[in-house]
């Protein structure tokens, strides 16, 4: 008897992301010879020494110490070049000293890269003491390594000897400590955070001095710092360090920067952000088309490129949403996907990452969960409480300023305030609660009637985010804001505003039949959604159908939907080439047909029943379980309310019986299989009770039953 096959090897673990200001180093292998080690060390030293003076001056902290380190690296580079030229063959005893130099230069390169990283300036400032300590250790390692080099190496020539002494002396004597301006700025940050804890707004001049020190001079600079801190925060939460002091400090600094962005900068420099976003594509190698780096679905730069079975590459989050919507075809080629597997495109990700790094931007880490690549960490987005009192105080002060601008600001100020409200309400549950508590909802509802397209669009998106919060839904309903939302669906200045307004109705009615009925009583609500289903773009149709589905929780809304022409609008979508829209249409028709009047309306639509049977047959051969479930539920409701006439029609439809038998065998959930079995039994029961036709020809004896076979027990 053969032994069982060995278990498959475990999948490779995801490489851990290096934390900022952590300085890992790879030691050369033990049996390395001096020549390749010297060559690699020359490359490292050249990289560090190649930093320009203007780059050093852009460092947020320790500019004097960084200048010393770069100057030392240049002298070391000259020494190594002299040794390479003068020494015929390096002795094996040189490996120890060269190895220590190699490790020290690796750490120095990491340290300088971290200090110069865009977006990390404020974090580096508050950690200036740690940076100084690490720089002292690195320079001390260089000095110790120089002492370990053999005399024959450091005195390979007169010039080499002089350079070696200079490197050693400067490395030993380098006194690295935070600059006085660094220490004052760091103390100011701590003082400002203490004021936030007490709910006191800091002096604007004090805040600006801190921002000037770290070269944060615009709205987009603040946003860049916030994005970096959030990525570092997510990395620590992923590592299980949610109780560390770093997490508390990062959240406090994020809230500090949000306050600065909201209060101090009255202009959103979007043109700068757009230019920086376009820079990687502009620097694309000639052999790569810039549009090849964009996701074909969203047209945004891919951050986690994956390849599907057809060979096309998409961003993971986009293609995952596509598949979850029930689509099983390739968006570009239209071919059916043979598998739902997504293969990471490491080569393309590497190209994108290199180009972004050239521009000082770090590509986000790909999410381990499908679809999570572009999404905010759940612990950040779903937290209802802040990480610390300073973060809470800064957030409330920023929100209070936003609401003041919403209530009495100019058009330009309201445009920025609604944009900030949109960003913050999307960021986390805590910010949503802050905005609701600050009475932002009534002012946002008032701005739905703004003639400024940007103000209206941002106000709608803010309300959509707030409607996901229980108190936000309550506030919208209490002030009678549903009618204003419906008006935006009708006459919104942007299609995006109309689509978001439709989605608001879904959240307002979500799991709340009373709210659903109250919304339905507004005369224009349901007809507006039906009109959007009939004439809207793809996203508008999706949102309208989801919202209408929520409103149909109330039995009173069924008649209103039928009167508004929902059945004919949904029937028209069954022939669309978008499988997800057709599936949503069937789900809505199934809910409408739960009521007798709805079943009558569906049966009255010419040819609709036959198309539903065809849709069931098509869904039986696909992987869309929801389409199968809703198709069977819809046909069962039609039989229940339509009586024998409907049973006769179904029994005569070619292919329907085979589809039902397939569902009973292995095609659906237990509930779907049960409904399919009941539907089969009902059809067979009818034909078993029906009197046999008189003198029916033998060749036609099976026509009355269609695909009839034995009754399912």
XYZ file of C-alpha atoms in Angstrom:
713
model
C 0.000 0.000 0.000
C 1.480 3.332 -1.070
C 2.026 5.991 1.520
C -0.120 9.124 1.339
C 1.407 12.079 -0.479
C 3.224 14.585 1.698
C 1.238 17.680 2.703
C 1.767 20.745 0.539
C 4.351 23.209 1.807
C 2.957 26.150 3.764
C 2.519 29.358 1.804
C 5.403 31.783 2.121
C 4.931 34.248 4.929
C 4.388 37.869 4.051
C 7.599 39.863 4.557
C 7.397 42.239 7.466
C 7.508 45.910 6.710
C 10.472 47.784 8.133
C 9.435 50.338 10.675
C 10.721 53.847 10.342
C 13.921 54.465 12.335
C 14.559 50.739 12.722
C 17.930 49.950 11.184
C 18.279 46.297 10.158
C 21.489 45.225 8.464
C 22.574 42.125 6.566
C 25.996 40.773 7.509
C 28.069 39.508 4.580
C 28.524 35.734 4.521
C 31.416 34.295 6.530
C 33.403 32.951 3.579
C 33.279 36.163 1.518
C 36.581 37.366 0.109
C 37.812 40.959 0.570
C 37.490 42.008 -3.091
C 33.693 41.651 -3.557
C 33.137 42.985 -0.042
C 35.137 46.118 -0.901
C 33.206 46.536 -4.159
C 29.863 46.365 -2.336
C 31.111 48.766 0.337
C 32.152 51.241 -2.349
C 28.613 51.199 -3.736
C 27.105 51.792 -0.299
C 29.464 54.639 0.536
C 28.832 56.273 -2.846
C 25.092 56.136 -2.217
C 25.402 57.898 1.143
C 28.048 60.372 -0.025
C 26.009 61.320 -3.097
C 23.478 63.321 -1.092
C 23.478 66.955 -2.134
C 23.646 69.913 0.228
C 20.099 70.961 -0.655
C 18.896 67.463 0.275
C 20.571 67.697 3.663
C 19.031 71.112 4.360
C 15.598 69.601 3.717
C 16.008 67.252 6.695
C 13.523 68.091 9.457
C 16.021 67.474 12.289
C 19.738 67.071 13.041
C 20.851 68.947 9.960
C 24.271 69.612 11.499
C 24.743 65.958 12.441
C 23.566 64.771 9.028
C 26.061 67.070 7.323
C 28.834 65.507 9.426
C 27.703 62.000 8.515
C 27.553 62.755 4.790
C 30.957 64.470 4.916
C 32.394 61.430 6.703
C 30.900 59.121 4.050
C 32.596 61.147 1.318
C 35.974 60.852 3.009
C 35.413 57.123 3.518
C 34.516 56.766 -0.158
C 37.773 58.485 -1.152
C 39.674 56.143 1.198
C 38.073 53.024 -0.249
C 38.754 54.161 -3.804
C 42.399 54.797 -2.890
C 42.676 51.364 -1.258
C 41.143 49.712 -4.313
C 43.618 51.444 -6.612
C 46.722 51.057 -4.425
C 46.391 47.541 -2.977
C 47.189 44.686 -5.326
C 45.379 42.140 -3.177
C 43.637 42.691 0.148
C 44.552 40.283 2.967
C 41.873 38.033 4.421
C 42.329 39.810 7.747
C 40.634 42.859 6.188
C 37.274 41.069 6.053
C 36.405 41.842 9.690
C 36.910 45.596 9.401
C 35.274 45.809 5.981
C 32.295 43.822 7.277
C 31.785 46.200 10.191
C 32.035 49.167 7.831
C 29.521 47.516 5.497
C 27.002 47.029 8.313
C 27.508 50.584 9.593
C 26.971 52.086 6.135
C 23.787 50.028 5.667
C 22.408 51.472 8.884
C 23.510 54.979 7.984
C 21.758 54.721 4.619
C 18.531 53.551 6.293
C 18.745 56.346 8.867
C 19.292 59.107 6.286
C 16.540 57.721 4.063
C 14.083 57.702 6.972
C 14.969 61.231 8.059
C 14.517 62.556 4.517
C 11.290 60.692 3.848
C 8.418 62.869 2.744
C 5.472 62.614 5.075
C 7.577 61.519 8.065
C 8.859 64.943 9.082
C 6.785 65.510 12.196
C 7.322 61.936 13.400
C 11.084 62.327 12.975
C 10.974 65.646 14.852
C 9.315 64.172 17.954
C 11.841 61.321 17.786
C 14.862 63.628 17.360
C 16.513 62.156 20.464
C 16.258 58.631 19.065
C 17.623 59.780 15.704
C 20.607 61.435 17.393
C 21.289 58.321 19.456
C 21.179 56.048 16.402
C 23.458 58.383 14.449
C 25.998 58.408 17.300
C 25.994 54.606 17.373
C 26.503 54.376 13.618
C 29.421 56.819 13.629
C 30.922 54.988 16.595
C 30.672 51.746 14.613
C 32.551 53.391 11.741
C 35.321 54.464 14.110
C 35.580 50.970 15.626
C 35.640 49.375 12.175
C 38.488 51.649 11.096
C 40.521 50.462 14.090
C 39.877 46.851 13.025
C 41.311 47.316 9.511
C 44.846 45.912 9.029
C 47.692 48.373 8.779
C 48.537 47.127 5.297
C 45.122 48.288 4.129
C 44.886 51.718 5.724
C 48.471 52.506 4.744
C 48.272 51.136 1.211
C 49.444 54.595 0.098
C 50.281 57.945 1.645
C 46.906 59.329 0.631
C 45.142 56.271 2.064
C 46.878 56.708 5.393
C 45.905 60.370 5.640
C 42.289 59.630 4.676
C 42.084 56.741 7.175
C 43.275 58.943 10.031
C 40.802 61.634 9.022
C 37.872 59.163 8.948
C 38.804 57.714 12.309
C 39.303 61.081 14.021
C 36.039 62.574 12.691
C 34.051 59.465 13.546
C 35.350 59.389 17.126
C 34.972 63.135 17.692
C 31.538 63.585 16.086
C 29.230 65.007 18.732
C 25.703 64.408 17.500
C 22.796 65.882 19.390
C 19.460 67.473 18.413
C 19.790 71.062 17.255
C 18.444 73.721 19.598
C 15.669 74.536 17.137
C 14.725 70.842 17.025
C 14.357 70.681 20.792
C 12.287 73.871 20.922
C 9.970 72.619 18.158
C 9.558 69.240 19.868
C 8.696 70.994 23.173
C 6.149 73.115 21.315
C 4.504 69.999 19.903
C 4.197 68.513 23.394
C 2.790 71.787 24.727
C 0.214 71.970 21.933
C -0.883 68.375 22.593
C -1.334 69.246 26.288
C -3.590 72.142 25.269
C -5.622 69.791 23.097
C -6.141 67.548 26.130
C -7.747 70.501 27.916
C -9.872 71.408 24.898
C -7.966 74.660 24.349
C -7.109 75.886 20.861
C -3.351 76.586 20.618
C -1.875 79.855 19.449
C -1.729 79.836 15.643
C 1.774 81.353 15.573
C 3.121 78.557 17.793
C 1.657 75.943 15.475
C 3.035 77.653 12.376
C 6.539 77.747 13.879
C 6.452 73.988 14.328
C 5.212 73.459 10.777
C 7.908 75.733 9.353
C 10.584 73.771 11.190
C 9.497 70.517 9.511
C 8.828 72.138 6.109
C 5.058 71.564 6.191
C 3.705 74.573 4.363
C 0.495 73.564 2.611
C -2.724 71.588 2.876
C -1.271 68.771 0.772
C 1.847 68.617 2.980
C -0.414 68.068 5.997
C -2.340 65.375 4.151
C 0.911 63.663 3.232
C 2.045 63.629 6.866
C -1.328 62.237 7.959
C -1.174 59.471 5.344
C 2.302 58.439 6.504
C 1.323 58.349 10.182
C -1.741 56.288 9.359
C 0.327 53.744 7.426
C 2.755 53.445 10.337
C -0.144 53.153 12.752
C -1.685 50.328 10.719
C 1.642 48.507 10.677
C 1.792 48.621 14.464
C -1.814 47.506 14.840
C -1.148 44.597 12.482
C 1.785 43.637 14.700
C -0.447 43.668 17.793
C 1.119 46.783 19.327
C -2.145 48.663 19.870
C -1.210 49.358 23.504
C 2.238 50.784 22.761
C 3.119 54.407 23.395
C 3.921 54.858 19.698
C 0.269 54.247 18.801
C -0.870 56.911 21.262
C 1.679 59.436 19.968
C 0.871 58.726 16.316
C -2.852 59.258 16.848
C -2.164 62.486 18.707
C 0.070 63.734 15.888
C -2.498 62.731 13.263
C -5.177 64.739 15.076
C -2.721 67.652 15.443
C -2.143 67.637 11.666
C -5.868 67.355 10.937
C -6.393 70.434 13.096
C -3.626 72.264 11.197
C -5.053 71.263 7.826
C -8.550 72.392 8.773
C -7.766 75.613 10.649
C -4.513 77.006 9.265
C -4.721 76.320 5.529
C -7.632 78.014 3.809
C -6.820 76.609 0.377
C -6.746 73.014 -0.841
C -3.825 72.897 -3.243
C -5.321 70.093 -5.318
C -3.212 71.041 -8.335
C -0.077 70.144 -6.374
C -1.483 66.765 -5.365
C -2.523 66.025 -8.923
C 0.880 66.999 -10.295
C 2.636 64.762 -7.774
C 0.288 61.903 -8.557
C 1.047 62.279 -12.250
C 4.810 62.419 -11.701
C 5.361 58.635 -11.510
C 3.603 58.153 -14.855
C 5.642 60.964 -16.376
C 8.855 59.254 -15.243
C 7.744 55.895 -16.617
C 10.452 54.079 -18.634
C 10.084 54.305 -22.387
C 9.346 50.592 -22.667
C 6.346 50.864 -20.324
C 3.139 52.610 -21.354
C 1.914 54.888 -18.502
C -1.638 53.588 -18.838
C -0.313 50.072 -18.178
C 0.227 51.158 -14.566
C -3.438 52.157 -14.161
C -6.198 49.784 -13.122
C -8.528 49.329 -16.152
C -11.538 49.522 -13.813
C -10.819 52.680 -11.793
C -8.095 54.244 -14.003
C -6.122 54.913 -10.792
C -2.508 53.934 -10.237
C -2.435 50.313 -9.067
C -1.096 49.786 -5.551
C -1.604 46.006 -5.374
C -1.614 44.689 -8.979
C -2.942 41.154 -9.472
C -3.471 39.059 -12.598
C -6.667 37.108 -13.367
C -7.055 33.916 -15.391
C -7.303 35.805 -18.706
C -3.872 37.376 -18.182
C -5.190 40.899 -17.543
C -3.895 42.853 -14.531
C -6.085 44.899 -12.165
C -5.786 46.486 -8.752
C -6.763 43.879 -6.164
C -9.418 46.005 -4.479
C -11.137 46.850 -7.780
C -11.271 43.349 -9.250
C -12.362 41.905 -5.908
C -15.309 44.322 -5.778
C -16.109 43.363 -9.379
C -16.226 39.667 -8.504
C -18.175 40.193 -5.278
C -20.824 41.998 -7.338
C -21.462 38.712 -9.159
C -19.452 39.454 -12.314
C -17.545 36.410 -13.570
C -16.112 37.903 -16.741
C -12.887 39.782 -17.402
C -13.736 43.523 -17.526
C -11.304 44.132 -20.409
C -11.727 41.085 -22.655
C -15.252 39.999 -21.680
C -14.059 36.383 -21.373
C -15.487 34.244 -18.574
C -13.025 33.824 -15.713
C -12.130 30.168 -15.302
C -11.111 30.736 -11.694
C -11.449 33.447 -9.066
C -7.769 33.172 -8.113
C -5.791 36.436 -8.110
C -2.054 36.120 -8.718
C 0.097 39.026 -7.440
C 1.976 40.760 -10.261
C 5.252 41.273 -8.441
C 7.098 42.609 -11.492
C 4.604 45.402 -12.154
C 4.404 46.249 -8.460
C 8.183 46.559 -8.377
C 8.155 48.978 -11.329
C 5.444 51.115 -9.704
C 7.220 51.071 -6.354
C 10.561 52.174 -7.819
C 8.984 55.085 -9.665
C 7.090 56.207 -6.571
C 10.201 56.022 -4.429
C 11.981 58.277 -6.916
C 9.270 60.828 -6.101
C 9.580 60.274 -2.352
C 6.338 58.294 -2.056
C 6.051 54.828 -0.533
C 3.685 52.322 -2.090
C 1.180 51.005 0.500
C 1.663 47.434 1.641
C -0.691 44.989 -0.140
C -3.446 43.730 2.121
C -3.407 40.097 3.126
C -7.163 40.058 2.725
C -8.549 40.263 -0.752
C -9.866 43.645 -1.488
C -8.124 45.300 1.375
C -5.249 46.806 -0.491
C -6.718 50.232 -0.738
C -8.793 50.312 2.393
C -8.151 51.871 5.770
C -7.235 49.500 8.590
C -10.390 48.259 10.318
C -9.112 49.152 13.775
C -8.667 52.760 12.611
C -11.858 53.140 10.591
C -14.168 51.355 13.020
C -12.960 52.808 16.289
C -15.651 54.786 18.076
C -13.213 56.276 20.610
C -9.961 58.156 20.005
C -6.533 56.875 20.966
C -5.874 59.334 23.755
C -7.268 62.627 25.111
C -5.045 64.843 22.954
C -6.406 63.248 19.775
C -9.962 63.659 21.052
C -9.477 67.325 21.896
C -7.840 68.164 18.570
C -10.564 66.331 16.640
C -13.379 68.167 18.415
C -11.734 71.558 17.885
C -11.245 70.817 14.172
C -14.859 69.680 13.796
C -16.155 72.769 15.622
C -14.213 74.955 13.173
C -15.682 73.049 10.211
C -19.250 73.496 11.452
C -18.643 77.214 11.991
C -17.460 77.510 8.379
C -20.479 75.538 7.150
C -22.858 77.847 8.957
C -21.486 81.286 8.109
C -18.560 80.928 5.711
C -18.227 82.250 2.193
C -18.695 79.957 -0.788
C -14.977 79.258 -0.919
C -14.847 78.569 2.825
C -17.865 76.293 2.593
C -16.272 74.456 -0.293
C -13.238 73.682 1.845
C -15.312 72.939 4.963
C -17.521 70.432 3.142
C -14.410 68.822 1.675
C -12.918 68.436 5.158
C -16.217 67.095 6.515
C -16.254 64.566 3.699
C -12.718 63.381 4.477
C -13.174 63.200 8.231
C -16.565 61.472 8.097
C -14.976 58.828 5.892
C -11.947 58.435 8.152
C -13.454 56.840 11.254
C -16.561 56.279 13.344
C -15.208 58.691 15.950
C -15.086 61.613 13.520
C -18.628 60.801 12.377
C -19.830 60.961 15.973
C -17.969 64.260 16.479
C -19.619 65.810 13.407
C -23.089 64.681 14.481
C -22.537 65.936 18.044
C -21.353 69.298 16.663
C -24.683 69.679 14.805
C -23.142 69.395 11.351
C -26.093 67.490 9.832
C -28.574 70.419 9.556
C -25.967 72.642 7.924
C -24.936 69.941 5.470
C -28.593 69.423 4.560
C -28.962 73.152 3.944
C -26.005 73.051 1.565
C -27.668 70.373 -0.572
C -29.445 73.223 -2.333
C -26.172 75.085 -3.015
C -25.628 76.225 -6.592
C -21.918 75.463 -6.208
C -21.399 71.949 -7.587
C -18.409 71.188 -5.340
C -20.239 72.287 -2.179
C -23.282 70.179 -3.028
C -21.184 67.151 -4.001
C -19.122 67.279 -0.800
C -22.211 67.841 1.360
C -23.958 64.795 -0.130
C -20.870 62.607 0.322
C -20.525 63.808 3.943
C -24.150 62.962 4.661
C -23.667 59.555 3.063
C -20.807 58.839 5.464
C -22.773 60.180 8.435
C -25.807 58.070 7.485
C -23.690 55.010 8.257
C -23.675 56.092 11.917
C -26.815 55.453 14.033
C -26.924 58.985 15.431
C -26.292 60.380 11.959
C -29.309 58.524 10.552
C -31.404 59.728 13.448
C -30.321 63.344 12.934
C -31.182 63.279 9.219
C -34.619 61.821 9.879
C -35.395 64.127 12.808
C -34.771 67.342 10.865
C -36.751 66.141 7.861
C -33.813 65.890 5.550
C -35.119 63.023 3.382
C -36.945 65.346 1.014
C -33.780 67.359 0.403
C -31.878 64.149 -0.340
C -34.560 63.088 -2.837
C -34.305 66.476 -4.540
C -30.585 65.898 -5.114
C -31.332 62.565 -6.804
C -33.621 64.473 -9.149
C -31.669 67.635 -9.849
C -28.155 67.137 -8.476
C -25.507 69.135 -10.334
C -23.209 66.108 -10.594
C -24.071 62.497 -11.321
C -21.866 61.472 -8.389
C -24.014 63.576 -6.065
C -27.152 61.877 -7.395
C -25.655 58.427 -6.889
C -24.538 59.219 -3.332
C -27.936 60.681 -2.488
C -29.582 57.441 -3.607
C -27.233 55.495 -1.332
C -28.221 57.696 1.629
C -31.786 56.403 1.363
C -30.501 52.857 1.703
C -28.691 53.575 4.963
C -31.646 55.535 6.337
C -33.959 52.572 5.757
C -31.436 49.855 6.625
C -33.039 47.344 9.031
C -35.660 49.921 9.974
C -39.144 49.301 8.475
C -40.521 52.403 10.197
C -37.983 54.651 8.516
C -38.582 52.849 5.231
C -42.294 53.586 5.448
C -41.665 57.212 6.395
C -39.391 57.664 3.385
C -41.925 55.958 1.124
C -44.608 58.444 2.157
C -42.631 61.224 0.461
C -44.360 61.361 -2.946
C -41.188 61.743 -5.007
C -38.980 59.224 -3.152
C -39.803 55.917 -4.828
C -40.596 57.349 -8.303
C -37.213 59.097 -8.231
C -35.404 55.836 -7.470
C -37.326 54.032 -10.219
C -36.404 56.760 -12.691
C -32.737 56.406 -11.727
C -32.969 52.636 -12.225
C -34.424 53.215 -15.666
C -32.161 56.006 -16.940
C -29.151 56.236 -14.622
C -25.545 55.232 -15.126
C -24.206 51.980 -13.751
C -23.390 53.201 -10.225
C -26.595 55.203 -10.007
C -28.642 52.150 -10.948
C -26.835 50.014 -8.380
C -27.426 52.494 -5.570
C -31.037 53.079 -6.556
C -31.808 49.353 -6.613
C -30.173 48.780 -3.237
C -32.136 51.697 -1.750
C -35.406 50.518 -3.256
C -34.759 47.048 -1.859
C -34.415 48.585 1.607
C -37.627 50.608 1.224
C -39.536 47.445 0.299
C -39.106 46.261 3.891
C -42.368 48.137 4.394
C -45.360 46.396 2.795
C -46.921 49.812 2.191
C -44.120 50.653 -0.248
C -44.822 47.713 -2.540
C -47.848 49.402 -4.055
C -45.948 52.653 -4.453
C -43.105 50.875 -6.283
C -45.561 49.118 -8.620
C -47.368 52.370 -9.335
C -44.050 54.058 -10.134
C -43.315 51.448 -12.820
C -40.640 49.522 -10.929
C -41.563 46.174 -12.524
C -41.081 47.368 -16.104
C -37.848 49.203 -15.206
C -36.425 46.088 -13.565
C -37.615 43.820 -16.378
C -35.661 45.947 -18.863
C -32.433 45.285 -16.932
C -32.732 41.511 -17.277
C -31.353 41.796 -20.789
C -28.353 43.923 -19.777
C -24.850 42.603 -20.287
C -24.003 43.402 -16.647
C -24.658 40.213 -14.680
C -24.709 42.064 -11.364
C -27.437 44.474 -12.516
C -29.533 41.577 -13.809
C -29.060 39.743 -10.505
C -30.099 42.809 -8.503
C -33.185 43.170 -10.699
C -34.232 39.597 -9.953
C -33.704 40.192 -6.223
C -35.958 43.250 -6.334
C -38.632 41.481 -8.382
C -38.553 38.628 -5.875
C -39.187 41.059 -3.034
C -41.984 42.800 -4.958
C -43.620 39.443 -5.746
C -43.806 38.544 -2.065
C -47.059 40.521 -1.982
C -50.064 39.393 -4.096
C -50.253 42.741 -5.888
C -46.568 42.493 -6.747
C -46.965 38.990 -8.159
C -49.834 40.209 -10.335
C -47.701 43.079 -11.632
C -44.848 40.713 -12.509
C -47.208 38.296 -14.257
C -48.767 41.179 -16.172
C -45.446 42.201 -17.684
C -45.330 40.633 -21.191
C -42.717 37.908 -21.550
C -41.249 38.491 -18.107
C -41.952 35.027 -16.687
C -40.238 33.352 -19.654
C -37.203 35.595 -19.201
C -37.091 34.746 -15.508
C -37.041 31.034 -16.371
C -34.191 31.709 -18.807
C -32.356 33.661 -16.123
C -32.694 30.694 -13.737
C -31.271 28.340 -16.351
C -28.378 30.741 -16.946
C -27.689 31.178 -13.235
C -27.697 27.397 -12.749
C -24.654 27.164 -15.005
C -22.877 30.106 -13.374
C -21.354 30.593 -9.936
C -23.788 33.328 -8.830
C -25.565 31.753 -5.887
C -27.582 34.884 -5.096
C -29.067 34.948 -8.620
C -30.185 31.325 -8.243
C -31.641 31.926 -4.793
C -33.662 34.961 -5.859
C -34.817 33.357 -9.118
C -36.279 30.358 -7.285
C -37.864 32.586 -4.626
C -39.456 34.734 -7.331
C -40.915 31.766 -9.243
C -42.190 30.243 -5.993
C -43.957 33.517 -5.083
C -45.532 33.696 -8.549
C -46.874 30.153 -8.176
C -48.158 30.863 -4.678
C -50.033 34.016 -5.663
C -50.784 33.238 -9.317
C -52.367 29.827 -8.873
C -52.787 27.033 -11.394
C -52.387 29.234 -14.458
C -48.839 30.096 -13.476
C -48.049 26.463 -12.668
C -49.199 25.462 -16.154
C -47.038 28.134 -17.754
C -43.963 27.065 -15.790
C -44.521 23.403 -16.510
C -44.503 24.037 -20.238
C -41.247 26.016 -20.287
C -38.414 24.043 -21.885
C -35.405 23.619 -19.638
C -36.994 24.926 -16.452
C -37.558 21.515 -14.902
C -33.959 20.486 -15.573
C -32.736 23.682 -13.898
C -34.898 23.017 -10.847
C -33.651 19.435 -10.574
C -30.085 20.712 -10.778
C -30.740 23.100 -7.899
C -32.277 20.317 -5.811
C -29.223 18.140 -6.407
C -26.313 20.470 -5.876
C -27.055 23.966 -7.039
C -27.782 26.146 -4.047
C -28.203 26.765 -0.359
C -30.452 24.484 1.721
C -33.190 27.110 1.579
C -32.944 27.367 -2.213
C -32.976 23.583 -2.617
C -36.064 23.414 -0.420
C -37.877 26.037 -2.511
C -36.863 24.343 -5.765
C -38.174 20.992 -4.443
C -41.464 22.574 -3.412
C -41.802 24.233 -6.818
C -41.185 20.926 -8.593
C -43.703 19.140 -6.412
C -46.293 21.830 -7.103
C -45.826 21.486 -10.860
C -46.022 17.681 -10.720
C -49.023 17.790 -8.410
C -50.884 19.940 -10.899
C -50.206 17.639 -13.841
C -50.985 14.497 -11.831
C -54.396 15.925 -10.880
C -55.170 17.263 -14.354
C -57.456 14.960 -16.484
C -55.670 13.308 -19.407
C -56.360 14.945 -22.767
C -58.892 13.102 -24.965
C -57.401 11.179 -27.905
C -54.109 12.943 -27.669
C -51.607 11.788 -30.319
C -48.826 9.626 -28.959
C -46.174 11.919 -30.410
C -47.549 14.852 -28.456
C -48.309 13.089 -25.200
C -45.304 14.567 -23.460
C -45.860 18.157 -24.558
C -48.301 19.000 -21.803
C -45.719 18.220 -19.145
C -42.693 19.681 -20.858
C -39.682 18.201 -19.125
C -41.900 16.336 -16.630
C -40.345 13.428 -14.725
C -41.116 11.705 -11.448
C -42.300 13.762 -8.515
C -39.596 14.850 -6.096
C -40.218 13.348 -2.682
